[in-house]
PDB file of C-alpha atoms in Angstrom:
ATOM      1  CA  UNK A   1     115.143  57.351  67.195  1.00  0.00           C
ATOM      2  CA  UNK A   2     114.841  59.527  70.282  1.00  0.00           C
ATOM      3  CA  UNK A   3     114.691  63.312  70.136  1.00  0.00           C
ATOM      4  CA  UNK A   4     116.859  65.564  72.242  1.00  0.00           C
ATOM      5  CA  UNK A   5     115.082  66.449  75.499  1.00  0.00           C
ATOM      6  CA  UNK A   6     113.205  69.727  75.605  1.00  0.00           C
ATOM      7  CA  UNK A   7     113.786  72.250  78.351  1.00  0.00           C
ATOM      8  CA  UNK A   8     111.099  74.770  79.162  1.00  0.00           C
ATOM      9  CA  UNK A   9     111.197  77.515  81.765  1.00  0.00           C
ATOM     10  CA  UNK A  10     107.443  78.048  81.465  1.00  0.00           C
ATOM     11  CA  UNK A  11     104.493  75.680  81.406  1.00  0.00           C
ATOM     12  CA  UNK A  12     104.452  73.073  78.670  1.00  0.00           C
ATOM     13  CA  UNK A  13     101.876  70.577  77.402  1.00  0.00           C
ATOM     14  CA  UNK A  14     102.827  66.934  77.802  1.00  0.00           C
ATOM     15  CA  UNK A  15     101.019  64.067  76.101  1.00  0.00           C
ATOM     16  CA  UNK A  16     100.640  61.241  78.648  1.00  0.00           C
ATOM     17  CA  UNK A  17     101.940  57.809  77.533  1.00  0.00           C
ATOM     18  CA  UNK A  18     103.813  59.493  74.665  1.00  0.00           C
ATOM     19  CA  UNK A  19     105.978  62.017  76.521  1.00  0.00           C
ATOM     20  CA  UNK A  20     107.350  62.270  80.012  1.00  0.00           C
ATOM     21  CA  UNK A  21     107.963  65.401  82.003  1.00  0.00           C
ATOM     22  CA  UNK A  22     110.365  66.028  84.842  1.00  0.00           C
ATOM     23  CA  UNK A  23     110.118  69.125  87.025  1.00  0.00           C
ATOM     24  CA  UNK A  24     113.192  70.633  88.608  1.00  0.00           C
ATOM     25  CA  UNK A  25     113.808  73.566  90.897  1.00  0.00           C
ATOM     26  CA  UNK A  26     116.653  75.670  89.497  1.00  0.00           C
ATOM     27  CA  UNK A  27     116.554  78.478  92.062  1.00  0.00           C
ATOM     28  CA  UNK A  28     119.217  79.219  94.674  1.00  0.00           C
ATOM     29  CA  UNK A  29     120.289  76.464  97.057  1.00  0.00           C
ATOM     30  CA  UNK A  30     122.547  76.967 100.071  1.00  0.00           C
ATOM     31  CA  UNK A  31     125.913  75.251 100.443  1.00  0.00           C
ATOM     32  CA  UNK A  32     127.344  75.530 103.949  1.00  0.00           C
ATOM     33  CA  UNK A  33     131.101  75.128 104.429  1.00  0.00           C
ATOM     34  CA  UNK A  34     132.458  74.809 107.959  1.00  0.00           C
ATOM     35  CA  UNK A  35     136.198  74.630 108.586  1.00  0.00           C
ATOM     36  CA  UNK A  36     136.488  74.142 112.359  1.00  0.00           C
ATOM     37  CA  UNK A  37     138.817  72.386 114.813  1.00  0.00           C
ATOM     38  CA  UNK A  38     140.641  69.597 112.949  1.00  0.00           C
ATOM     39  CA  UNK A  39     139.409  70.980 109.622  1.00  0.00           C
ATOM     40  CA  UNK A  40     140.667  74.500 110.335  1.00  0.00           C
ATOM     41  CA  UNK A  41     142.222  76.845 107.801  1.00  0.00           C
ATOM     42  CA  UNK A  42     145.834  77.979 108.062  1.00  0.00           C
ATOM     43  CA  UNK A  43     146.344  81.678 107.458  1.00  0.00           C
ATOM     44  CA  UNK A  44     149.578  83.595 106.952  1.00  0.00           C
ATOM     45  CA  UNK A  45     152.262  83.197 109.668  1.00  0.00           C
ATOM     46  CA  UNK A  46     151.137  79.618 110.494  1.00  0.00           C
ATOM     47  CA  UNK A  47     148.061  80.499 112.500  1.00  0.00           C
ATOM     48  CA  UNK A  48     144.791  78.615 112.631  1.00  0.00           C
ATOM     49  CA  UNK A  49     141.470  80.111 111.705  1.00  0.00           C
ATOM     50  CA  UNK A  50     138.011  78.604 112.045  1.00  0.00           C
ATOM     51  CA  UNK A  51     135.588  79.791 109.387  1.00  0.00           C
ATOM     52  CA  UNK A  52     132.000  79.143 108.394  1.00  0.00           C
ATOM     53  CA  UNK A  53     130.680  80.343 105.037  1.00  0.00           C
ATOM     54  CA  UNK A  54     127.409  80.069 103.167  1.00  0.00           C
ATOM     55  CA  UNK A  55     127.340  79.942  99.376  1.00  0.00           C
ATOM     56  CA  UNK A  56     124.176  80.189  97.291  1.00  0.00           C
ATOM     57  CA  UNK A  57     124.382  78.288  94.020  1.00  0.00           C
ATOM     58  CA  UNK A  58     121.794  77.790  91.328  1.00  0.00           C
ATOM     59  CA  UNK A  59     121.477  75.941  88.068  1.00  0.00           C
ATOM     60  CA  UNK A  60     122.323  78.318  85.234  1.00  0.00           C
ATOM     61  CA  UNK A  61     118.973  78.938  83.489  1.00  0.00           C
ATOM     62  CA  UNK A  62     120.015  77.765  80.038  1.00  0.00           C
ATOM     63  CA  UNK A  63     119.027  74.622  78.184  1.00  0.00           C
ATOM     64  CA  UNK A  64     122.635  73.419  78.047  1.00  0.00           C
ATOM     65  CA  UNK A  65     123.237  73.852  81.794  1.00  0.00           C
ATOM     66  CA  UNK A  66     119.917  72.284  82.814  1.00  0.00           C
ATOM     67  CA  UNK A  67     120.574  69.244  80.606  1.00  0.00           C
ATOM     68  CA  UNK A  68     124.146  68.970  81.949  1.00  0.00           C
ATOM     69  CA  UNK A  69     123.001  68.987  85.586  1.00  0.00           C
ATOM     70  CA  UNK A  70     120.050  66.690  84.878  1.00  0.00           C
ATOM     71  CA  UNK A  71     122.263  64.137  83.151  1.00  0.00           C
ATOM     72  CA  UNK A  72     124.940  64.297  85.879  1.00  0.00           C
ATOM     73  CA  UNK A  73     122.835  64.091  89.043  1.00  0.00           C
ATOM     74  CA  UNK A  74     119.198  63.859  87.911  1.00  0.00           C
ATOM     75  CA  UNK A  75     116.356  66.340  88.054  1.00  0.00           C
ATOM     76  CA  UNK A  76     115.076  65.144  91.420  1.00  0.00           C
ATOM     77  CA  UNK A  77     118.466  65.796  93.070  1.00  0.00           C
ATOM     78  CA  UNK A  78     119.540  68.995  91.308  1.00  0.00           C
ATOM     79  CA  UNK A  79     118.244  71.190  94.143  1.00  0.00           C
ATOM     80  CA  UNK A  80     118.717  68.751  97.031  1.00  0.00           C
ATOM     81  CA  UNK A  81     120.899  70.476  99.670  1.00  0.00           C
ATOM     82  CA  UNK A  82     122.728  67.291 100.695  1.00  0.00           C
ATOM     83  CA  UNK A  83     123.566  66.374  97.099  1.00  0.00           C
ATOM     84  CA  UNK A  84     124.754  69.891  96.307  1.00  0.00           C
ATOM     85  CA  UNK A  85     126.794  70.063  99.536  1.00  0.00           C
ATOM     86  CA  UNK A  86     128.454  66.739  98.653  1.00  0.00           C
ATOM     87  CA  UNK A  87     129.143  68.009  95.142  1.00  0.00           C
ATOM     88  CA  UNK A  88     130.684  71.360  96.113  1.00  0.00           C
ATOM     89  CA  UNK A  89     132.035  71.045  99.682  1.00  0.00           C
ATOM     90  CA  UNK A  90     135.547  69.928  98.741  1.00  0.00           C
ATOM     91  CA  UNK A  91     135.984  72.470  95.949  1.00  0.00           C
ATOM     92  CA  UNK A  92     134.705  75.350  98.087  1.00  0.00           C
ATOM     93  CA  UNK A  93     136.787  74.273 101.103  1.00  0.00           C
ATOM     94  CA  UNK A  94     139.965  74.059  99.035  1.00  0.00           C
ATOM     95  CA  UNK A  95     139.341  77.522  97.603  1.00  0.00           C
ATOM     96  CA  UNK A  96     138.804  78.970 101.076  1.00  0.00           C
ATOM     97  CA  UNK A  97     142.045  77.359 102.288  1.00  0.00           C
ATOM     98  CA  UNK A  98     143.985  78.544  99.253  1.00  0.00           C
ATOM     99  CA  UNK A  99     142.855  82.172  99.506  1.00  0.00           C
ATOM    100  CA  UNK A 100     143.102  82.305 103.332  1.00  0.00           C
ATOM    101  CA  UNK A 101     146.746  81.218 103.224  1.00  0.00           C
ATOM    102  CA  UNK A 102     147.614  84.539 101.544  1.00  0.00           C
ATOM    103  CA  UNK A 103     146.149  86.696 104.330  1.00  0.00           C
ATOM    104  CA  UNK A 104     146.636  87.433 108.004  1.00  0.00           C
ATOM    105  CA  UNK A 105     143.600  86.759 110.146  1.00  0.00           C
ATOM    106  CA  UNK A 106     142.951  90.456 110.810  1.00  0.00           C
ATOM    107  CA  UNK A 107     143.064  91.255 107.073  1.00  0.00           C
ATOM    108  CA  UNK A 108     140.299  88.722 106.458  1.00  0.00           C
ATOM    109  CA  UNK A 109     138.190  90.207 109.266  1.00  0.00           C
ATOM    110  CA  UNK A 110     138.720  93.779 108.045  1.00  0.00           C
ATOM    111  CA  UNK A 111     138.109  92.960 104.361  1.00  0.00           C
ATOM    112  CA  UNK A 112     135.468  90.226 104.376  1.00  0.00           C
ATOM    113  CA  UNK A 113     133.965  91.385 101.095  1.00  0.00           C
ATOM    114  CA  UNK A 114     137.302  91.213  99.278  1.00  0.00           C
ATOM    115  CA  UNK A 115     138.032  87.801 100.769  1.00  0.00           C
ATOM    116  CA  UNK A 116     134.657  86.435  99.672  1.00  0.00           C
ATOM    117  CA  UNK A 117     135.128  87.904  96.174  1.00  0.00           C
ATOM    118  CA  UNK A 118     138.524  86.246  95.829  1.00  0.00           C
ATOM    119  CA  UNK A 119     137.155  82.896  96.986  1.00  0.00           C
ATOM    120  CA  UNK A 120     134.347  83.106  94.403  1.00  0.00           C
ATOM    121  CA  UNK A 121     136.835  84.122  91.701  1.00  0.00           C
ATOM    122  CA  UNK A 122     139.089  81.190  92.641  1.00  0.00           C
ATOM    123  CA  UNK A 123     136.159  78.742  92.445  1.00  0.00           C
ATOM    124  CA  UNK A 124     134.983  80.042  89.081  1.00  0.00           C
ATOM    125  CA  UNK A 125     131.713  81.362  87.763  1.00  0.00           C
ATOM    126  CA  UNK A 126     130.352  78.184  86.191  1.00  0.00           C
ATOM    127  CA  UNK A 127     130.759  74.810  87.879  1.00  0.00           C
ATOM    128  CA  UNK A 128     129.034  71.664  86.584  1.00  0.00           C
ATOM    129  CA  UNK A 129     126.152  73.762  85.212  1.00  0.00           C
ATOM    130  CA  UNK A 130     125.767  75.775  88.434  1.00  0.00           C
ATOM    131  CA  UNK A 131     126.707  79.371  89.159  1.00  0.00           C
ATOM    132  CA  UNK A 132     127.491  81.010  92.481  1.00  0.00           C
ATOM    133  CA  UNK A 133     124.880  83.653  93.221  1.00  0.00           C
ATOM    134  CA  UNK A 134     126.234  84.905  96.545  1.00  0.00           C
ATOM    135  CA  UNK A 135     128.460  84.007  99.487  1.00  0.00           C
ATOM    136  CA  UNK A 136     129.087  85.348 102.948  1.00  0.00           C
ATOM    137  CA  UNK A 137     131.172  84.644 106.016  1.00  0.00           C
ATOM    138  CA  UNK A 138     129.007  83.592 108.950  1.00  0.00           C
ATOM    139  CA  UNK A 139     131.651  83.046 111.619  1.00  0.00           C
ATOM    140  CA  UNK A 140     135.356  83.519 111.777  1.00  0.00           C
ATOM    141  CA  UNK A 141     137.617  82.956 114.767  1.00  0.00           C
ATOM    142  CA  UNK A 142     141.340  82.980 115.414  1.00  0.00           C
ATOM    143  CA  UNK A 143     143.160  80.102 117.112  1.00  0.00           C
ATOM    144  CA  UNK A 144     146.684  79.760 118.540  1.00  0.00           C
ATOM    145  CA  UNK A 145     149.701  79.347 116.213  1.00  0.00           C
ATOM    146  CA  UNK A 146     150.513  75.970 114.717  1.00  0.00           C
ATOM    147  CA  UNK A 147     153.281  74.094 116.554  1.00  0.00           C
ATOM    148  CA  UNK A 148     155.930  72.740 114.227  1.00  0.00           C
TER     149      UNK A 148
END
């Protein structure tokens, strides 16, 4: 019968040949979301907006969250930027599009902090054992109205 895995946030003794140990980085990792050109965002009044945002996510430092992430994607990939980008890109992009559709372009520019807060709130605080530590808008540009 196998015991439940142990999670330690400090050093731990491991008996070779009897136990195995896996190390994982649970600190912040950047997720970059770019919505440009064909992947633009539509804001209020049917206008295009290009936007680039960085999100910093980290594994929630609890035994439950670490085990959840480790079982879902493995300890060696839990801080890999490509894996995390693949995991979160769609969800973050959809949240950006959803929140941006409520605002005019100039409102987003004037109230970047509020926009970012709403996007984070829309995404949620705990996702697959990760939490969003911070986010910011890197670039934002207005494009001509959508032709219908």
